[in-house]
Coordinates of C-alpha atoms and ligand atoms in Angstrom, one line a residue:
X1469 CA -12.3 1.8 11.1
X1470 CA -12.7 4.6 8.8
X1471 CA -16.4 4.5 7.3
X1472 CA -18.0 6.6 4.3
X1473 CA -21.1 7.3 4.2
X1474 CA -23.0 8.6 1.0
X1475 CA -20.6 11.4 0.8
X1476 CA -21.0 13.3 -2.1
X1477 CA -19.4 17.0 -2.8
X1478 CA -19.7 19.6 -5.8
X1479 CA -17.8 22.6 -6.8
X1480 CA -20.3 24.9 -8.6
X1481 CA -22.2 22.0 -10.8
X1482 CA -19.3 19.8 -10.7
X1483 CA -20.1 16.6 -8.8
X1484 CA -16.7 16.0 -7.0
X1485 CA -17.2 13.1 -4.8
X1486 CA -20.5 11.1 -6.2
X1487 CA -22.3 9.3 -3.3
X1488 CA -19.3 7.3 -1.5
X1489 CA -19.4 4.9 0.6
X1490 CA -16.5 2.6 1.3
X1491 CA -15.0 1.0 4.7
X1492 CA -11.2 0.8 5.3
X1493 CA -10.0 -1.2 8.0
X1494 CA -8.3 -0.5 11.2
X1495 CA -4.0 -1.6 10.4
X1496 CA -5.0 -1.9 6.8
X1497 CA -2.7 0.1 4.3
X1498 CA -5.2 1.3 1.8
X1499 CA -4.2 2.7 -1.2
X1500 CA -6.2 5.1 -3.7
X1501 CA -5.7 5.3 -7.3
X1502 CA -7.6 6.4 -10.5
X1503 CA -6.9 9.0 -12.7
X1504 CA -5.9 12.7 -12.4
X1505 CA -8.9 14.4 -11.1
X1506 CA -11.1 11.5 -10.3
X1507 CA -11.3 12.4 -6.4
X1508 CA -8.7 10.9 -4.4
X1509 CA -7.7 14.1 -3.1
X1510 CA -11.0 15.4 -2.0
X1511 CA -11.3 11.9 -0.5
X1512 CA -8.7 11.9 1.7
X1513 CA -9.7 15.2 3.2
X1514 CA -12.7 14.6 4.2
X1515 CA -11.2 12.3 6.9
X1516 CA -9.6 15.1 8.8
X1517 CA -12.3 17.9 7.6
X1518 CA -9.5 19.6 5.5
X1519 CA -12.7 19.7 3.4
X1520 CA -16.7 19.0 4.6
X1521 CA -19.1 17.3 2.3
X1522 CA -22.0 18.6 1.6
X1523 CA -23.9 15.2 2.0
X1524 CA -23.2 12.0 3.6
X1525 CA -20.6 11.0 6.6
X1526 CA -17.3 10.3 7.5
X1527 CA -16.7 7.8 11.2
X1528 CA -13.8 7.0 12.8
X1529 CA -14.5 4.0 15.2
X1530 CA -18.0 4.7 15.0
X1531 CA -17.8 8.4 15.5
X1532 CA -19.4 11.1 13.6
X1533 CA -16.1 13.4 13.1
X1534 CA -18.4 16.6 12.1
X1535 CA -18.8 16.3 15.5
X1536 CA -15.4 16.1 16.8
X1537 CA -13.5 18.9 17.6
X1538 CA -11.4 19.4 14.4
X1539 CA -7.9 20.6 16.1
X1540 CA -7.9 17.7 18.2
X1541 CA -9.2 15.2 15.2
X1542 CA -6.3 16.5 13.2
X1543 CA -3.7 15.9 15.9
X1544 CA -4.5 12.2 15.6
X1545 CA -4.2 11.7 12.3
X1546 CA -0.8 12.1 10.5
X1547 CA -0.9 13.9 7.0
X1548 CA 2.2 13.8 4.7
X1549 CA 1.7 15.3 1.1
X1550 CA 3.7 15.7 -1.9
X1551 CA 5.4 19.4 -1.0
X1552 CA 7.5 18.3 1.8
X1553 CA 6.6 21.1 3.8
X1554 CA 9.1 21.0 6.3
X1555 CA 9.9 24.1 8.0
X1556 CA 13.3 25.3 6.6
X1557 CA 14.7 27.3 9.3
X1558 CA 13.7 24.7 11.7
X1559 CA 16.1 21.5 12.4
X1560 CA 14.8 18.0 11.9
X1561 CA 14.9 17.3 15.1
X1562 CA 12.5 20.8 15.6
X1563 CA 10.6 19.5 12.2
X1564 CA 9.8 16.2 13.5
X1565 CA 9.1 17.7 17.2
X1566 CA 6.2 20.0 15.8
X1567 CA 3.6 18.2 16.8
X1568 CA 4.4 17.0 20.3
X1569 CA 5.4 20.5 21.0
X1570 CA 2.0 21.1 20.4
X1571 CA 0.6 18.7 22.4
X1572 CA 3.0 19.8 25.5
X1573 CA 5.2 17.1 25.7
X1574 CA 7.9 17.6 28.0
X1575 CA 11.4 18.1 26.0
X1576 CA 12.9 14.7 27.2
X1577 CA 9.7 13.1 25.9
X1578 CA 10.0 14.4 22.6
X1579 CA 13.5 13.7 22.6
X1580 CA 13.0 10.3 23.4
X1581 CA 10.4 10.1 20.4
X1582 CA 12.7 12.2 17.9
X1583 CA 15.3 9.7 18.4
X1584 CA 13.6 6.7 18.5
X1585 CA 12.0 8.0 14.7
X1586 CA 15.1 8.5 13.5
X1587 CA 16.6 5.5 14.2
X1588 CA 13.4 3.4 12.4
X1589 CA 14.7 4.4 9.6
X1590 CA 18.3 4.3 10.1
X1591 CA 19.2 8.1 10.2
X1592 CA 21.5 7.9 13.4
X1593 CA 20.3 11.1 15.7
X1594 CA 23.8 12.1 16.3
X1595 CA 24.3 12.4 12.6
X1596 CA 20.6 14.3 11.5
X1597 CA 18.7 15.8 14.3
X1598 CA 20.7 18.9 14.3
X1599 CA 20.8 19.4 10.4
X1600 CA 18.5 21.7 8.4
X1601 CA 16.0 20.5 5.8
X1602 CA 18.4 22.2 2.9
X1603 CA 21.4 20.1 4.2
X1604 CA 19.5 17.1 3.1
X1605 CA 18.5 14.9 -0.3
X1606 CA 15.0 15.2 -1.0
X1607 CA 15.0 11.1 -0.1
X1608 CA 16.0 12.4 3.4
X1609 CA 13.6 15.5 3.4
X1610 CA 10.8 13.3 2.7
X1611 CA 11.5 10.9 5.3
X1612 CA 11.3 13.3 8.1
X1613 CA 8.1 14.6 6.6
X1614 CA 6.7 10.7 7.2
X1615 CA 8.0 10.6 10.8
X1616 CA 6.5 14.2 11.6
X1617 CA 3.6 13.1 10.7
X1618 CA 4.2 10.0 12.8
X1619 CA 5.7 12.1 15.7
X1620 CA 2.4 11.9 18.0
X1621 CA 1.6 8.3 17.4
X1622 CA -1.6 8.8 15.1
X1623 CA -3.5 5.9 14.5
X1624 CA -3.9 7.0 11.6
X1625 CA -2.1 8.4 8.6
X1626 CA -2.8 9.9 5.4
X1627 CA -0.5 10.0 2.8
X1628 CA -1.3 12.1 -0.6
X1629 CA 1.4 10.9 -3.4
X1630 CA 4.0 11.5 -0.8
X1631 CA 6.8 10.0 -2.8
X1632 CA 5.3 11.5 -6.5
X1633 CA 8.6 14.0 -6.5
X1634 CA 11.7 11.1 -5.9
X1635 CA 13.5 9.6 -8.3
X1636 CA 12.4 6.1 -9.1
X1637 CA 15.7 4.5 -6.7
X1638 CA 14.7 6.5 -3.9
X1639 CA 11.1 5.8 -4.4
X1640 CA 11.3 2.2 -4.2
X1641 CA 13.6 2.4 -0.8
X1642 CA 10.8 4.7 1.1
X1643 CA 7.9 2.7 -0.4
X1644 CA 10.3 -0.3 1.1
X1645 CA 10.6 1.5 4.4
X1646 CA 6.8 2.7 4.4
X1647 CA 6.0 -0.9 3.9
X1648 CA 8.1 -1.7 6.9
X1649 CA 6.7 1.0 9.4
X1650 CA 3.3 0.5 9.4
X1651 CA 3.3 -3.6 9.9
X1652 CA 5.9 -2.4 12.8
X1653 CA 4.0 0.5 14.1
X1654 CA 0.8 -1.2 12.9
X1655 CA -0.9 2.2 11.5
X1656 CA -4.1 2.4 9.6
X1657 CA -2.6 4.6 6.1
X1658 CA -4.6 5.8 3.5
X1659 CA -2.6 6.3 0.7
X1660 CA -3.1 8.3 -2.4
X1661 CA -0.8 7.7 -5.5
X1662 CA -1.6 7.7 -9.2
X1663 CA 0.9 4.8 -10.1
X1664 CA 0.0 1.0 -10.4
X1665 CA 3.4 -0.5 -9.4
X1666 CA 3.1 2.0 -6.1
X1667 CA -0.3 0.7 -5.2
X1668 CA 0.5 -3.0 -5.9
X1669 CA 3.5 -2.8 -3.5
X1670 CA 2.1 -1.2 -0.8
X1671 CA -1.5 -1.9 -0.4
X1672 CA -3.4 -4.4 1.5
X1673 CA -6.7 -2.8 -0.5
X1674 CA -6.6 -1.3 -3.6
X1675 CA -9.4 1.7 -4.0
X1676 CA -10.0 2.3 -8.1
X1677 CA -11.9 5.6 -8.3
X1678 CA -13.1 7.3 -11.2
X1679 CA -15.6 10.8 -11.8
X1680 CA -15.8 11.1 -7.5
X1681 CA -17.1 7.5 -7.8
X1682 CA -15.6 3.7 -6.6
X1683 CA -15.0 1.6 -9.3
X1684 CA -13.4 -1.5 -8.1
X1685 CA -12.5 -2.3 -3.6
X1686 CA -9.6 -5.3 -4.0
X1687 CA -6.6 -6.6 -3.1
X1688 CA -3.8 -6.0 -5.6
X1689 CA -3.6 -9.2 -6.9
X1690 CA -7.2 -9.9 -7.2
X1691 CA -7.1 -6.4 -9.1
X1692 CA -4.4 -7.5 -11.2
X1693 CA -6.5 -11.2 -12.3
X1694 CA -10.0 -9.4 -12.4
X1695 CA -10.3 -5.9 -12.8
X1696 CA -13.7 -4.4 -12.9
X1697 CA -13.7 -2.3 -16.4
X1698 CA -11.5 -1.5 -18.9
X1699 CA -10.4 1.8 -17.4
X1700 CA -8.4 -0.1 -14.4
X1701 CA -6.9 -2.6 -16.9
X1702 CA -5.9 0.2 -19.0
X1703 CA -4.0 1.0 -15.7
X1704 CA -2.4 -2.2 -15.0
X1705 CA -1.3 -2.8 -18.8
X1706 CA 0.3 1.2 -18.6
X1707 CA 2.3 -0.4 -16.1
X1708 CA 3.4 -3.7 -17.4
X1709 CA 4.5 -1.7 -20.8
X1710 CA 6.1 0.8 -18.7
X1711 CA 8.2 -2.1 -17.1
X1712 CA 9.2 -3.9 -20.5
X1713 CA 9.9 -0.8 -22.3
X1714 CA 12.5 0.7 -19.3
X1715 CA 15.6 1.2 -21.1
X1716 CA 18.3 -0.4 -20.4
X1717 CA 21.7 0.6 -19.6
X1718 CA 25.6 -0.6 -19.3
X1719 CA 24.8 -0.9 -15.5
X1720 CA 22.6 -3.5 -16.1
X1721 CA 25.8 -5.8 -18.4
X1722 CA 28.3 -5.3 -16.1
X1723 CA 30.8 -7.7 -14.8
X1724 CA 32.1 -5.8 -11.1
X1725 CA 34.5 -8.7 -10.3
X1726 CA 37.0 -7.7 -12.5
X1727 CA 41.3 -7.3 -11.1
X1728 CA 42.0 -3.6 -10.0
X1729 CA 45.4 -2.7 -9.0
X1730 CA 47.2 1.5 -8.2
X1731 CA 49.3 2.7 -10.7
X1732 CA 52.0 2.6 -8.6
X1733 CA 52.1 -0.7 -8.0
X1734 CA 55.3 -2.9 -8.8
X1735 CA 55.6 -4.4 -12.6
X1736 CA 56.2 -7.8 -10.9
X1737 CA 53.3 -7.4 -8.5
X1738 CA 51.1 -6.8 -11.3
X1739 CA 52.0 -10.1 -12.9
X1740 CA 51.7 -11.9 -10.1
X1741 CA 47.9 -10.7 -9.8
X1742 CA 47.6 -11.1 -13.5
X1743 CA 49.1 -15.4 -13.1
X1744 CA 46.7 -15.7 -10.1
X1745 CA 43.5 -14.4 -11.1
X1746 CA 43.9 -16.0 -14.8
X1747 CA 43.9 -12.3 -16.7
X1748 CA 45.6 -10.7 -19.0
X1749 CA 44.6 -7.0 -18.2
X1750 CA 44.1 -5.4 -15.2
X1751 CA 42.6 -2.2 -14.2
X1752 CA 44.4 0.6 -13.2
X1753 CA 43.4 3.1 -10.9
X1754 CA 44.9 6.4 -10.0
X1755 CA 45.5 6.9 -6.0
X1756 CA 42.5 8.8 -5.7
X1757 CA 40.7 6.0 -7.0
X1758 CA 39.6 7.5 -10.2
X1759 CA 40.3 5.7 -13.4
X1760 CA 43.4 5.9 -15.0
X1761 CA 43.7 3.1 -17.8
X1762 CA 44.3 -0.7 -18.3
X1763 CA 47.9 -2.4 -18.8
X1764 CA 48.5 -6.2 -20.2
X1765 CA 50.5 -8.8 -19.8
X1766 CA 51.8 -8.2 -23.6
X1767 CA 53.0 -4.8 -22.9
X1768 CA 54.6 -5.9 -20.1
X1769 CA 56.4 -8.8 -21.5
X1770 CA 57.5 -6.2 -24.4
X1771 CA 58.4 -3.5 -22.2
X1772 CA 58.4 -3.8 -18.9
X1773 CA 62.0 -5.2 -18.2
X1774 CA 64.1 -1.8 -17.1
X1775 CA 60.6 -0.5 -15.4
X1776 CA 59.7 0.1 -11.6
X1777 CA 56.0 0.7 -11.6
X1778 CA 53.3 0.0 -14.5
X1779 CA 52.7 3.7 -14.7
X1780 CA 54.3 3.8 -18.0
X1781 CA 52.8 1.3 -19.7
X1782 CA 49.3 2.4 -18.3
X1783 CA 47.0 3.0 -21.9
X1784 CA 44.0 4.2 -22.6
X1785 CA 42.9 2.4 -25.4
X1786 CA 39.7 0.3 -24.3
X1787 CA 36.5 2.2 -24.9
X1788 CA 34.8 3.6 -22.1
X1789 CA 31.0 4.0 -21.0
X1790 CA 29.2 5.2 -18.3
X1791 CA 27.2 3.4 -16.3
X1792 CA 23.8 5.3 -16.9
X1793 CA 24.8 5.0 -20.5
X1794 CA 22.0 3.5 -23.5
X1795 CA 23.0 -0.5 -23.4
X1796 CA 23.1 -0.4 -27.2
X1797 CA 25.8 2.5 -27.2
X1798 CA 27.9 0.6 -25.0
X1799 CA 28.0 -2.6 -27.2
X1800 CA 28.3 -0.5 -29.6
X1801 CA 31.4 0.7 -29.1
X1802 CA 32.8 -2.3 -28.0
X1803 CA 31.7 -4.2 -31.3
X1804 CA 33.3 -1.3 -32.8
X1805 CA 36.5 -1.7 -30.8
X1806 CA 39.5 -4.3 -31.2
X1807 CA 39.3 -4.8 -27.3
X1808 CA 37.2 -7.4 -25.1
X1809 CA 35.5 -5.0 -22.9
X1810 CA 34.5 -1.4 -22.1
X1811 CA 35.6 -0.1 -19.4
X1812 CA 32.1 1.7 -17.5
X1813 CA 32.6 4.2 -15.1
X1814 CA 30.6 6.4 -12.5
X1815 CA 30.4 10.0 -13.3
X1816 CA 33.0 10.8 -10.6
X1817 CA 35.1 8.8 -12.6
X1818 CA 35.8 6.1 -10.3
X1819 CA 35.2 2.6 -11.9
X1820 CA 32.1 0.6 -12.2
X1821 CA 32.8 -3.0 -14.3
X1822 CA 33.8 -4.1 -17.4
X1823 CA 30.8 -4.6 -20.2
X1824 CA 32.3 -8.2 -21.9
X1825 CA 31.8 -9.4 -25.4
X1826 CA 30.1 -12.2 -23.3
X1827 CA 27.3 -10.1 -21.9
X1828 CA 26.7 -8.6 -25.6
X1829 CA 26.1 -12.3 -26.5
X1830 CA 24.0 -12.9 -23.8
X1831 CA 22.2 -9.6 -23.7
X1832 CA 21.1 -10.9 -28.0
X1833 CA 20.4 -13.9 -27.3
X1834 CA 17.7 -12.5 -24.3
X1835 CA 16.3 -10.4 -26.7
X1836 CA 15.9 -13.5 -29.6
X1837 CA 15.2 -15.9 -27.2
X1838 CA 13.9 -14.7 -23.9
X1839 CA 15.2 -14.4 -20.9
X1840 CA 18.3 -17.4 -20.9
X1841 CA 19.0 -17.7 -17.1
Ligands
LIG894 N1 -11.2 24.0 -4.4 C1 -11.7 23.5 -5.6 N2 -12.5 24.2 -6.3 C2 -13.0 23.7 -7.5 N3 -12.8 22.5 -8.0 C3 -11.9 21.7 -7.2 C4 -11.3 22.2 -6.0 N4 -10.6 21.2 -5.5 C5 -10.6 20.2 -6.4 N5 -11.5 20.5 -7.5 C6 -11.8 19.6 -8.6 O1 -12.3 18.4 -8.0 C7 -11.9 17.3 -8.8 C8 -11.2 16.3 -7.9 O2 -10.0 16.8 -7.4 P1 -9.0 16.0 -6.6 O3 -9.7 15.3 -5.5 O4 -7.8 16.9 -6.3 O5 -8.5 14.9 -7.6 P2 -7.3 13.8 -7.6 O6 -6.6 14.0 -6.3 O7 -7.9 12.5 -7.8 O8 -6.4 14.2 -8.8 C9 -11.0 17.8 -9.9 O9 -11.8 18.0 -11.0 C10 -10.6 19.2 -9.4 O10 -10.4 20.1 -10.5
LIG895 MG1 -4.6 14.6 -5.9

């Protein structure tokens, strides 16, 4: 257990940390929010002296840690922050290895503990221990900056907005994945983020902080029903507009079960597919799999009789979208259009769906009537 004491701590007259005193559990994931400046920071240094407070004290399983030796108090608690901070002319393998290295663990050891990392979160050794931090997504770069700091088996590990840089996709898969570790490894993680939707999904214990002091101590969906002032309500309805107003986009419409077929493909093969899947288009793509139009059963019939492949009677003349397109664009042009659907592809061009004049309906009739299924 991880215990406060009336720790307070000033810069110049500014009171920083304002008399704290708080227990976290041992396997809990704890998770510290409040606004910028607050303290959460300066909090979460304190438990591995990265910062002293002037009054007050920090224990770890009853000890006094100004009295532990700080190199060795550091070595068993994990730290992953917001700057990556991996070494970049040091392989991930060597990045993740830092701290056994330290501790003198024989090569095979941490080996054995590289690999065994790695695989926890599905990057096969083979494939990443011998790859540089600049050969990787930032997703990736984070990760092995969670499983160096997990490298020597700390009981504990602190984690200051350590996903604050991703993209929201890749944010949600390591939150996922952080979730998953610590009930595995069964860590005690104090975690620091400034966003609501982070801390309901990862905490056990939500800390509210606010001017170095604790406002509210509860688990997130107690939070959510009571929250202790208007401040931390203020947080949790920042996040429930953030979720209605997130736009929406021709990904979310589409229809991904729709008949593809090569360009090179047989006239007579094409109406087969056409008579067994009930359509009258189909998709066609080009051999490299990029998009190269649509052709229906009416051409066909009208012109297909002296022809070997569909090729020719390949056109162009559904409108298109991408799939990170605004929704209301995409229906747009389709409304706009004498066709049934847009055709939405991915930005290498390859092909995503079809955007109906069925989902348009439905998509209206959401936004009139609620949610209709
Ligand atoms: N080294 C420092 N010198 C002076 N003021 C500091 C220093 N570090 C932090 N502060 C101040 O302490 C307050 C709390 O900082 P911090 O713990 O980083 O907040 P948070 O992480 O909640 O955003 C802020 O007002 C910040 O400006
Ligand atoms: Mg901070």
């Amino acid at each position: 257990m991880i215990r406060f004491e009336h720790v307070s701590k000033s810069y110049g007259d500014t009171l920083v940390l304002d008399d704290l005193h708080l227990d976290i559990g041992t396997g809990e994931f704890t998770v510290f929010i409040g606004p910028s400046g607050c303290g959460k920071t300066t909090t979460l240094k304190t438990i591995n002296r990265l910062i002293e407070p002037d009054k007050g004290k920090v224990y770890i399983d009853g000890k006094d840690i100004s009295q532990t030796d700080k190199v060795k108090l550091r070595r068993s608690i994990g730290y992953v922050i917001q700057q990556i901070g991996l070494f970049p002319n040091m392989t991930v393998e060597e990045n993740i290895a830092v701290v056994p290295r330290l501790l003198k663990y024989s090569k095979e050891k941490s080996g054995q503990i590289v690999r065994e990392l790695l695989e926890l979160v599905n990057m096969p050794y083979e494939e990443y221990a011998r790859k540089y931090p600049s050969e990787m997504s930032g997703g990736q770069q984070q990760r092995i900056g969670v499983l160096r700091a997990l490298a020597a088996s700390p009981p504990i590990v602190l984690m200051d907005e350590p996903f604050g840089a991703l993209d929201p996709m890749t944010r949600a898969i390591l939150q996922e994945e952080i979730s998953r570790l610590q009930k595995k490894l069964n860590k005690t993680i104090v975690f620091v983020t400034h966003d609501m939707d982070e801390a309901l999904n990862l905490a056990d214990k939500i800390v509210f902080m606010n001017q170095g002091k604790v406002v509210q101590v509860a688990a997130p969906e107690e939070m959510l029903e009571n929250p202790a002032d208007d401040l931390i309500r203020s947080f949790m309805g920042k996040r429930a507009r953030e979720n209605e107003a997130l736009p929406q986009t021709a990904s979310d419409f589409i229809r991904t079960n729709v008949s593809v077929t090569y360009k090179n493909r047989g006239i007579r093969e094409a109406v087969e597919l056409m008579a067994r899947r009930k359509v009258d288009t189909l998709l066609v793509k080009n051999l490299d799999d990029t998009y190269a139009g649509i052709v229906s059963i009416a051409d066909i019939r009208r012109l297909g009789r002296d022809l070997k492949t569909i090729e020719p009677l390949v056109s162009r003349d559904n409108p298109m979208s991408y799939a990170d397109e605004d929704a209301q664009e995409c229906f747009a042009k389709l409304l706009s259009s004498n066709e049934s659907y847009v055709v939405v592809l991915n930005h290498d061009q390859t092909i995503a769906g079809i955007v109906t004049k069925t989902s348009v309906a439905k998509s209206l009739a959401d936004a009139v009537w609620g949610e209709t299924s």
